Structures are given as structure tokens and as C-alpha cells.
Amino acid sequence: MVTMSDVARVAGVSATTVSHVINKTRKIEPETERAVLAAIAETGYLNDRVARSLRTGKTMTIGLAISAISNPYFADVVHAIERTVSANGHSLLLADTHDDPEHELRAVTDLLAHRPDGILIAPSSDPQTALDRIASRRIPTVLIDRVHPEIDSWPFDAIGVENVEPMAELVEHLVDQGHRRIAMVAGKKGLQTTIERIEGFHLGMSRRGLASSEADVAHGAEDAGAAVDALLALPEPPTALVMGNNQATIDSMRRLAERGIRIPEDLALACFDDFPWADLFHPRLTAVRQPVDLLGSRAVTMLFDRMAAPELAARQVRLRTELIVRDSGALRR
């Protein structure tokens, strides 16, 4: 059986250098890397992850439970996570939760069966059972995107973005444009990000001396088009809409186009979640930009810190967002 030491001897380097080349845990000079790769090819060395797992008790994998398919925002987060996990010499195991507690528990159970060295999870609206399952296995875990109020009672780190203040600022921007009737198409009911952004909506209205009520908020996760229809049917219809996430934005814009409603000539629109082509729309969309790459990379860094030092006190991190003012929030009436 060919070992890493055999590869090192043929390449004329140390076994540690061979390990760094294989696991990508440190930058190696290109010439040295080529020599190691050539030695691997010559000796027929196989990096047997299973055998290494039996020796070290580590699988060199990280589990990620997230709604990656149904939530387009998370697709970008997953890319950032995968890059950072790979740079740390691990592989990523992905399980889709569908933002549903039952699917979430099944996803977590599947991940645990693969014995990952750590887990990242974007919690659903009712994650208690899944998180209890993880806690019972004492696996290092970081909650990503949704920082629950109950976090102090859970033995997990958590990282997300600020939601309340950025949404309030988005609403205040629309008021400063002259809007007095503003409504919101919110994300999935019960998710912590949805709860916080609705709070921010009402806060922004209040700070500008305007009234708002539950009737001014419609949840659009299942049918954003129906949510738009309901808001436009209010006795005093809004002159501006704020969107709780980018899926709500896309689906709402589709419904507005079907109804022949122009943005911003007939109705202004601003959204929480920027995306790369938001400034290619006509008009260009005013949006709250989340630090997607930083969110993903910092979550992984926090997880590896926790894996290295399980005794660390649990940490909560909130990242700042950026309001990108474009053209879609103007008042044209």
C-alpha cells in the first residue's frame, strides 16, 4: 500500500508538504506542487478519506442544512461556504431543508449519519427538534442567517445580518421620496428574518410619523402575486412596496407586469436583498445589499474556530448591510 511518506520520498519533500498539497491547507510553491502531483501519479497513491477517518476520528466533511433550492439568496451563500470549506481542506455535504421543520429534521438526520466534523444550519421557523438532535451529538454547529431570540439557551454560535434597522432605513428612504402609503410583501411566515424585517417596516413608518398595521403586510412566500393583489386592493392602496427578500421581488415584479403596472411611474418598489443584475432592470432597483460572501466565509471560520476550541463561549455576530439607492423608489404621482 502506497503511503503519503512514499509520495514525499519520490517528490523530495516532507510528508507535511504532501498533506498540504492534497488537502489544500496551505499555499505551496507551484513547482513543489507539481512535483508532489507527479509523485502521486507515479506511485498511484490514493488519498483514502475513510482510512484517515478511522485513524483520526475526523471525516474532513462539513454538513450544511439550508434551503438552497427554493431560496435563490442562499445559492450565493452556499457558493461562499463551499469555497471556504474547500480552502480548509474539507468537503461540503449539502442537505436541503425546504425551510420546513419536518424536512429540516430529515436533512439534519441524514447529515449526522455521515458523521461530519461540523454543521452549518439556516434554521427553519421551528428548528427546536432538529437543533436538539444536533446538540445530542455534541457536534460543533453554527447557525447561519437566522439568529433566533432563544439562541442564549442553545449551545451554538450564530451569524446573520442586521435586519430591523436596514428595513427601517429602506422604508424611510421611500418616505423621504414623498411616499405616505407604503406596504410590504414579506417572506415566509415565522422565519426569524421575516419577523425582524416586518419589525423594521413598522419601525421605519413610525419614525417618520406614519401609521402602519398588520393589513399593510402580506406574506408572499407561497404566492407573492396574490400578496401584491391583496395590498393593491386595500381601501387606501400603497404608492410604494417594500419586498422582504429577492424571491418576493422577482415574483411581485412578474405580477405587476401582468397587471400593466409600471415601476416607478405607477408604483414604487424597493427590496431587501440585492442581486447582481438588480441594476440591469428598468428601472434599476433600490435594494438593501447583504454581504453574502462575508456571511458564508465568516460562518465557516466561526465553525472551524469552534471545532478547534469547543470550550469557547457561544458567539453571536451581526453583519452590516448597505442601502443601494437606484431608480425604482421615486414618487411619480
Coordinates of C-alpha atoms in Angstrom, one line a residue:
M1 CA 0.0 0.0 0.0
V2 CA 1.4 3.4 -1.1
T3 CA 1.6 5.9 1.8
M4 CA 2.0 9.7 2.0
S5 CA 5.6 9.1 3.1
D6 CA 6.2 7.2 -0.2
V7 CA 4.9 10.1 -2.2
A8 CA 7.1 12.5 -0.2
R9 CA 10.2 10.4 -0.8
V10 CA 9.6 10.4 -4.6
A11 CA 8.8 14.1 -4.7
G12 CA 11.8 15.0 -2.5
V13 CA 9.6 16.9 0.0
S14 CA 8.3 16.3 3.5
A15 CA 5.1 14.3 4.2
T16 CA 3.7 17.5 5.7
T17 CA 4.1 19.3 2.3
V18 CA 2.3 16.4 0.6
S19 CA -0.5 16.7 3.1
H20 CA -0.8 20.5 2.4
V21 CA -1.0 19.8 -1.4
I22 CA -3.6 17.1 -1.1
N23 CA -5.8 18.9 1.5
K24 CA -5.2 22.5 0.2
T25 CA -4.5 23.6 3.8
R26 CA -1.5 25.9 2.9
K27 CA -0.3 27.7 -0.2
I28 CA 2.6 25.7 -1.8
E29 CA 5.0 26.9 -4.4
P30 CA 3.8 25.9 -7.9
E31 CA 7.0 24.0 -8.7
T32 CA 6.7 22.0 -5.4
E33 CA 3.0 21.3 -6.0
R34 CA 3.7 20.0 -9.5
A35 CA 6.4 17.7 -8.1
V36 CA 4.0 16.3 -5.5
L37 CA 1.2 15.8 -8.0
A38 CA 3.7 14.0 -10.4
A39 CA 4.8 11.8 -7.5
I40 CA 1.1 10.9 -6.7
A41 CA 0.6 9.9 -10.3
E42 CA 3.8 7.9 -10.4
T43 CA 3.1 6.0 -7.1
G44 CA -0.6 5.6 -7.6
Y45 CA -1.3 7.0 -4.1
L46 CA -4.9 7.2 -3.2
N47 CA -6.0 9.7 -0.5
D48 CA -8.3 7.3 1.4
R49 CA -10.6 9.6 3.3
V50 CA -12.3 6.6 5.0
A51 CA -9.0 5.2 6.3
R52 CA -7.9 8.6 7.6
S53 CA -11.3 8.9 9.3
L54 CA -10.7 5.7 11.2
R55 CA -7.2 6.9 12.3
T56 CA -8.1 10.4 13.3
G57 CA -11.8 10.3 14.1
K58 CA -12.4 13.0 11.6
T59 CA -14.2 12.7 8.2
M60 CA -12.9 16.1 6.8
T61 CA -16.5 17.0 5.9
I62 CA -18.8 19.8 6.9
G63 CA -22.6 19.4 6.8
L64 CA -24.8 22.3 5.6
A65 CA -28.6 22.2 6.2
I66 CA -30.1 25.1 4.2
S67 CA -33.0 25.8 1.8
A68 CA -30.7 26.0 -1.2
I69 CA -33.1 25.1 -3.9
S70 CA -36.2 27.1 -3.0
N71 CA -34.4 30.3 -1.8
P72 CA -32.2 31.9 -4.5
Y73 CA -30.4 34.1 -2.0
F74 CA -29.0 31.0 -0.3
A75 CA -27.5 29.8 -3.6
D76 CA -24.9 32.6 -3.4
V77 CA -24.3 31.9 0.3
V78 CA -23.7 28.2 -0.4
H79 CA -21.0 29.1 -3.0
A80 CA -19.2 31.3 -0.4
I81 CA -19.4 28.5 2.1
E82 CA -18.1 25.8 -0.3
R83 CA -15.1 27.9 -1.3
T84 CA -14.1 28.5 2.4
V85 CA -14.7 24.9 3.4
S86 CA -12.6 23.7 0.5
A87 CA -9.8 26.1 1.3
N88 CA -9.7 24.5 4.7
G89 CA -9.2 21.0 3.3
H90 CA -12.8 19.8 3.9
S91 CA -15.7 18.7 1.6
L92 CA -19.2 20.1 1.9
L93 CA -22.3 17.9 2.4
L94 CA -25.4 19.7 1.4
A95 CA -29.0 18.9 2.6
D96 CA -32.0 21.0 1.6
T97 CA -34.4 21.8 4.4
H98 CA -37.0 23.5 2.2
D99 CA -37.4 25.9 5.2
D100 CA -39.8 23.3 6.7
P101 CA -39.3 21.8 10.2
E102 CA -40.1 18.3 9.0
H103 CA -37.7 18.4 6.1
E104 CA -35.2 20.1 8.3
L105 CA -35.1 17.3 10.8
R106 CA -34.8 14.8 8.0
A107 CA -31.9 16.8 6.5
V108 CA -30.1 17.0 9.8
T109 CA -30.6 13.3 10.5
D110 CA -29.1 12.5 7.0
L111 CA -26.1 14.8 7.7
L112 CA -25.4 13.3 11.1
A113 CA -25.4 9.8 9.5
H114 CA -22.3 10.9 7.6
R115 CA -20.5 12.0 10.8
P116 CA -19.5 15.5 9.7
D117 CA -16.8 17.3 11.7
G118 CA -19.2 20.3 12.0
I119 CA -22.6 21.6 10.9
L120 CA -23.9 24.8 9.5
I121 CA -27.6 25.3 9.5
A122 CA -30.1 28.1 8.5
P123 CA -32.9 27.4 11.0
S124 CA -36.5 27.0 9.9
S125 CA -39.4 28.7 11.7
D126 CA -39.5 25.9 14.3
P127 CA -36.0 24.4 14.5
Q128 CA -36.1 23.1 18.1
T129 CA -36.3 19.4 17.3
A130 CA -33.5 19.5 14.7
L131 CA -31.2 21.5 16.9
D132 CA -31.9 19.2 19.8
R133 CA -30.8 16.3 17.6
I134 CA -27.6 18.1 16.7
A135 CA -26.9 19.1 20.4
S136 CA -27.3 15.5 21.5
R137 CA -24.4 14.5 19.2
R138 CA -22.2 17.4 20.5
I139 CA -21.1 18.3 17.0
P140 CA -19.7 21.9 16.6
T141 CA -22.5 23.9 15.0
V142 CA -23.1 27.4 13.7
L143 CA -26.5 28.9 12.9
I144 CA -26.3 31.0 9.7
D145 CA -28.6 33.9 8.5
R146 CA -31.2 33.5 11.2
V147 CA -30.3 34.4 14.7
H148 CA -33.1 33.3 17.0
P149 CA -34.0 35.1 20.2
E150 CA -33.7 31.7 22.0
I151 CA -30.1 31.4 21.0
D152 CA -28.8 32.0 24.5
S153 CA -30.4 28.7 25.6
W154 CA -28.7 26.8 22.7
P155 CA -25.0 25.8 22.7
F156 CA -24.4 27.2 19.2
D157 CA -22.7 30.1 17.6
A158 CA -24.8 32.2 15.2
I159 CA -24.1 34.7 12.4
G160 CA -26.6 36.7 10.4
V161 CA -27.1 40.2 9.1
E162 CA -28.8 43.2 10.6
N163 CA -32.5 43.1 9.6
V164 CA -34.5 45.6 11.6
E165 CA -32.6 48.8 11.1
P166 CA -31.8 48.2 7.3
M167 CA -35.5 47.6 6.6
A168 CA -36.4 50.7 8.6
E169 CA -33.9 52.7 6.6
L170 CA -35.4 51.4 3.3
V171 CA -38.9 52.5 4.4
E172 CA -37.6 55.9 5.5
H173 CA -35.9 56.3 2.1
L174 CA -39.3 55.8 0.4
V175 CA -41.0 58.3 2.8
D176 CA -38.3 60.8 2.0
Q177 CA -39.1 60.3 -1.7
G178 CA -42.7 61.5 -0.9
H179 CA -44.5 58.3 -0.3
R180 CA -47.0 58.1 2.6
R181 CA -48.8 54.8 1.8
I182 CA -46.2 52.0 1.9
A183 CA -46.9 48.3 2.2
M184 CA -44.7 45.2 2.4
V185 CA -44.6 41.8 0.7
A186 CA -42.9 39.7 3.4
G187 CA -41.1 36.4 3.3
K188 CA -42.1 33.1 4.8
K189 CA -44.2 33.5 7.9
G190 CA -42.3 32.5 11.1
L191 CA -38.8 32.8 9.9
Q192 CA -36.6 35.0 12.1
T193 CA -35.5 37.1 9.2
T194 CA -39.2 37.7 8.2
I195 CA -40.1 38.6 11.8
E196 CA -37.2 41.1 12.0
R197 CA -37.8 42.7 8.7
I198 CA -41.5 43.2 9.4
E199 CA -40.5 44.8 12.7
G200 CA -38.2 47.1 10.7
F201 CA -41.0 48.0 8.3
H202 CA -43.2 49.2 11.1
L203 CA -40.3 51.0 12.8
G204 CA -39.5 52.9 9.7
M205 CA -43.1 54.0 9.3
S206 CA -43.3 55.0 12.9
R207 CA -40.1 57.0 12.9
R208 CA -41.5 59.1 10.0
G209 CA -44.7 59.7 11.9
L210 CA -46.8 57.4 9.6
A211 CA -49.3 54.7 10.7
S212 CA -49.0 51.1 9.7
S213 CA -50.9 48.0 10.6
E214 CA -50.9 44.2 10.0
A215 CA -53.0 44.8 7.0
D216 CA -50.1 46.6 5.3
V217 CA -48.0 43.4 5.4
A218 CA -48.8 40.4 3.1
H219 CA -46.7 37.2 3.2
G220 CA -45.5 36.3 -0.3
A221 CA -43.6 33.0 0.2
E222 CA -46.3 30.8 -1.3
D223 CA -47.8 33.3 -3.7
A224 CA -46.3 36.8 -4.0
G225 CA -48.6 37.6 -6.8
A226 CA -51.6 37.1 -4.5
A227 CA -49.9 39.2 -1.8
V228 CA -49.4 42.1 -4.3
D229 CA -53.1 41.8 -5.4
A230 CA -54.2 42.0 -1.7
L231 CA -52.1 45.0 -0.9
L232 CA -53.2 46.9 -4.1
A233 CA -56.9 46.1 -3.1
L234 CA -56.6 48.0 0.2
P235 CA -59.0 50.9 0.7
E236 CA -56.0 53.2 0.5
P237 CA -53.7 51.3 -1.8
P238 CA -49.9 51.9 -1.4
T239 CA -47.9 54.1 -3.7
A240 CA -44.8 52.0 -2.8
L241 CA -44.0 48.4 -1.9
V242 CA -41.0 47.0 0.0
M243 CA -40.0 43.4 -0.6
G244 CA -38.9 41.1 2.2
N245 CA -36.4 39.1 0.1
N246 CA -35.3 38.7 -3.5
Q247 CA -37.8 35.9 -4.3
A248 CA -40.6 38.2 -3.3
T249 CA -39.1 40.9 -5.5
I250 CA -38.9 38.7 -8.6
D251 CA -42.4 37.2 -8.2
S252 CA -44.0 40.6 -7.3
M253 CA -42.5 42.2 -10.4
R254 CA -43.9 39.5 -12.5
R255 CA -47.4 40.1 -11.2
L256 CA -47.1 43.9 -11.6
A257 CA -46.0 43.4 -15.2
E258 CA -49.0 41.1 -15.8
R259 CA -51.3 43.9 -14.4
G260 CA -49.6 46.5 -16.6
I261 CA -48.3 48.4 -13.6
R262 CA -45.1 50.4 -14.3
I263 CA -42.3 50.9 -11.8
P264 CA -41.9 53.6 -10.6
E265 CA -44.4 55.5 -12.8
D266 CA -47.4 53.7 -11.2
L267 CA -45.9 52.1 -8.2
A268 CA -42.5 52.4 -6.5
L269 CA -40.7 49.3 -5.3
A270 CA -37.6 48.7 -3.1
C271 CA -36.3 45.4 -1.9
F272 CA -34.3 43.7 0.9
D273 CA -31.7 41.6 -1.0
D274 CA -29.7 43.0 -3.8
F275 CA -28.6 40.7 -6.6
P276 CA -26.0 41.1 -9.4
W277 CA -28.5 42.1 -12.1
A278 CA -30.6 44.4 -10.0
D279 CA -29.1 47.4 -11.7
L280 CA -29.9 45.9 -15.1
F281 CA -33.6 46.1 -14.6
H282 CA -35.6 49.1 -15.9
P283 CA -35.8 50.9 -13.7
R284 CA -32.8 49.9 -11.6
L285 CA -33.9 48.5 -8.3
T286 CA -33.2 50.3 -5.0
A287 CA -32.2 47.5 -2.6
V288 CA -30.6 46.5 0.7
R289 CA -27.4 44.7 -0.2
Q290 CA -26.3 41.8 2.1
P291 CA -22.7 40.8 2.5
V292 CA -23.3 37.4 1.1
D293 CA -19.6 36.3 0.6
L294 CA -18.7 37.6 4.1
L295 CA -21.7 35.8 5.7
G296 CA -20.7 32.5 4.2
S297 CA -16.9 32.8 4.8
R298 CA -17.4 34.1 8.4
A299 CA -19.8 31.3 9.2
V300 CA -17.2 28.7 8.2
T301 CA -14.4 30.5 10.1
M302 CA -16.6 30.5 13.2
L303 CA -17.3 26.8 12.8
F304 CA -13.6 25.9 12.4
D305 CA -12.8 28.1 15.5
R306 CA -15.4 26.1 17.4
M307 CA -14.0 22.8 16.1
A308 CA -10.6 23.8 17.4
A309 CA -11.8 25.1 20.7
P310 CA -15.1 23.5 21.9
E311 CA -14.9 25.3 25.2
L312 CA -15.3 28.8 23.7
A313 CA -18.3 30.8 24.9
A314 CA -21.1 30.9 22.3
R315 CA -20.9 33.9 20.0
Q316 CA -23.5 36.0 18.0
V317 CA -22.4 38.0 15.1
R318 CA -24.5 40.5 13.1
L319 CA -23.1 41.9 9.8
R320 CA -23.9 45.3 8.4
T321 CA -25.8 45.7 5.2
E322 CA -25.7 48.6 2.6
L323 CA -28.6 50.6 1.2
I324 CA -28.1 50.9 -2.6
V325 CA -30.3 53.8 -3.9
R326 CA -31.2 53.4 -7.5
D327 CA -34.3 54.5 -9.5
S328 CA -37.2 52.3 -8.5
G329 CA -38.3 54.1 -5.3
A330 CA -39.1 57.5 -6.9
L331 CA -42.6 59.1 -6.4
R332 CA -44.1 59.8 -9.8
R333 CA -47.7 60.8 -8.8

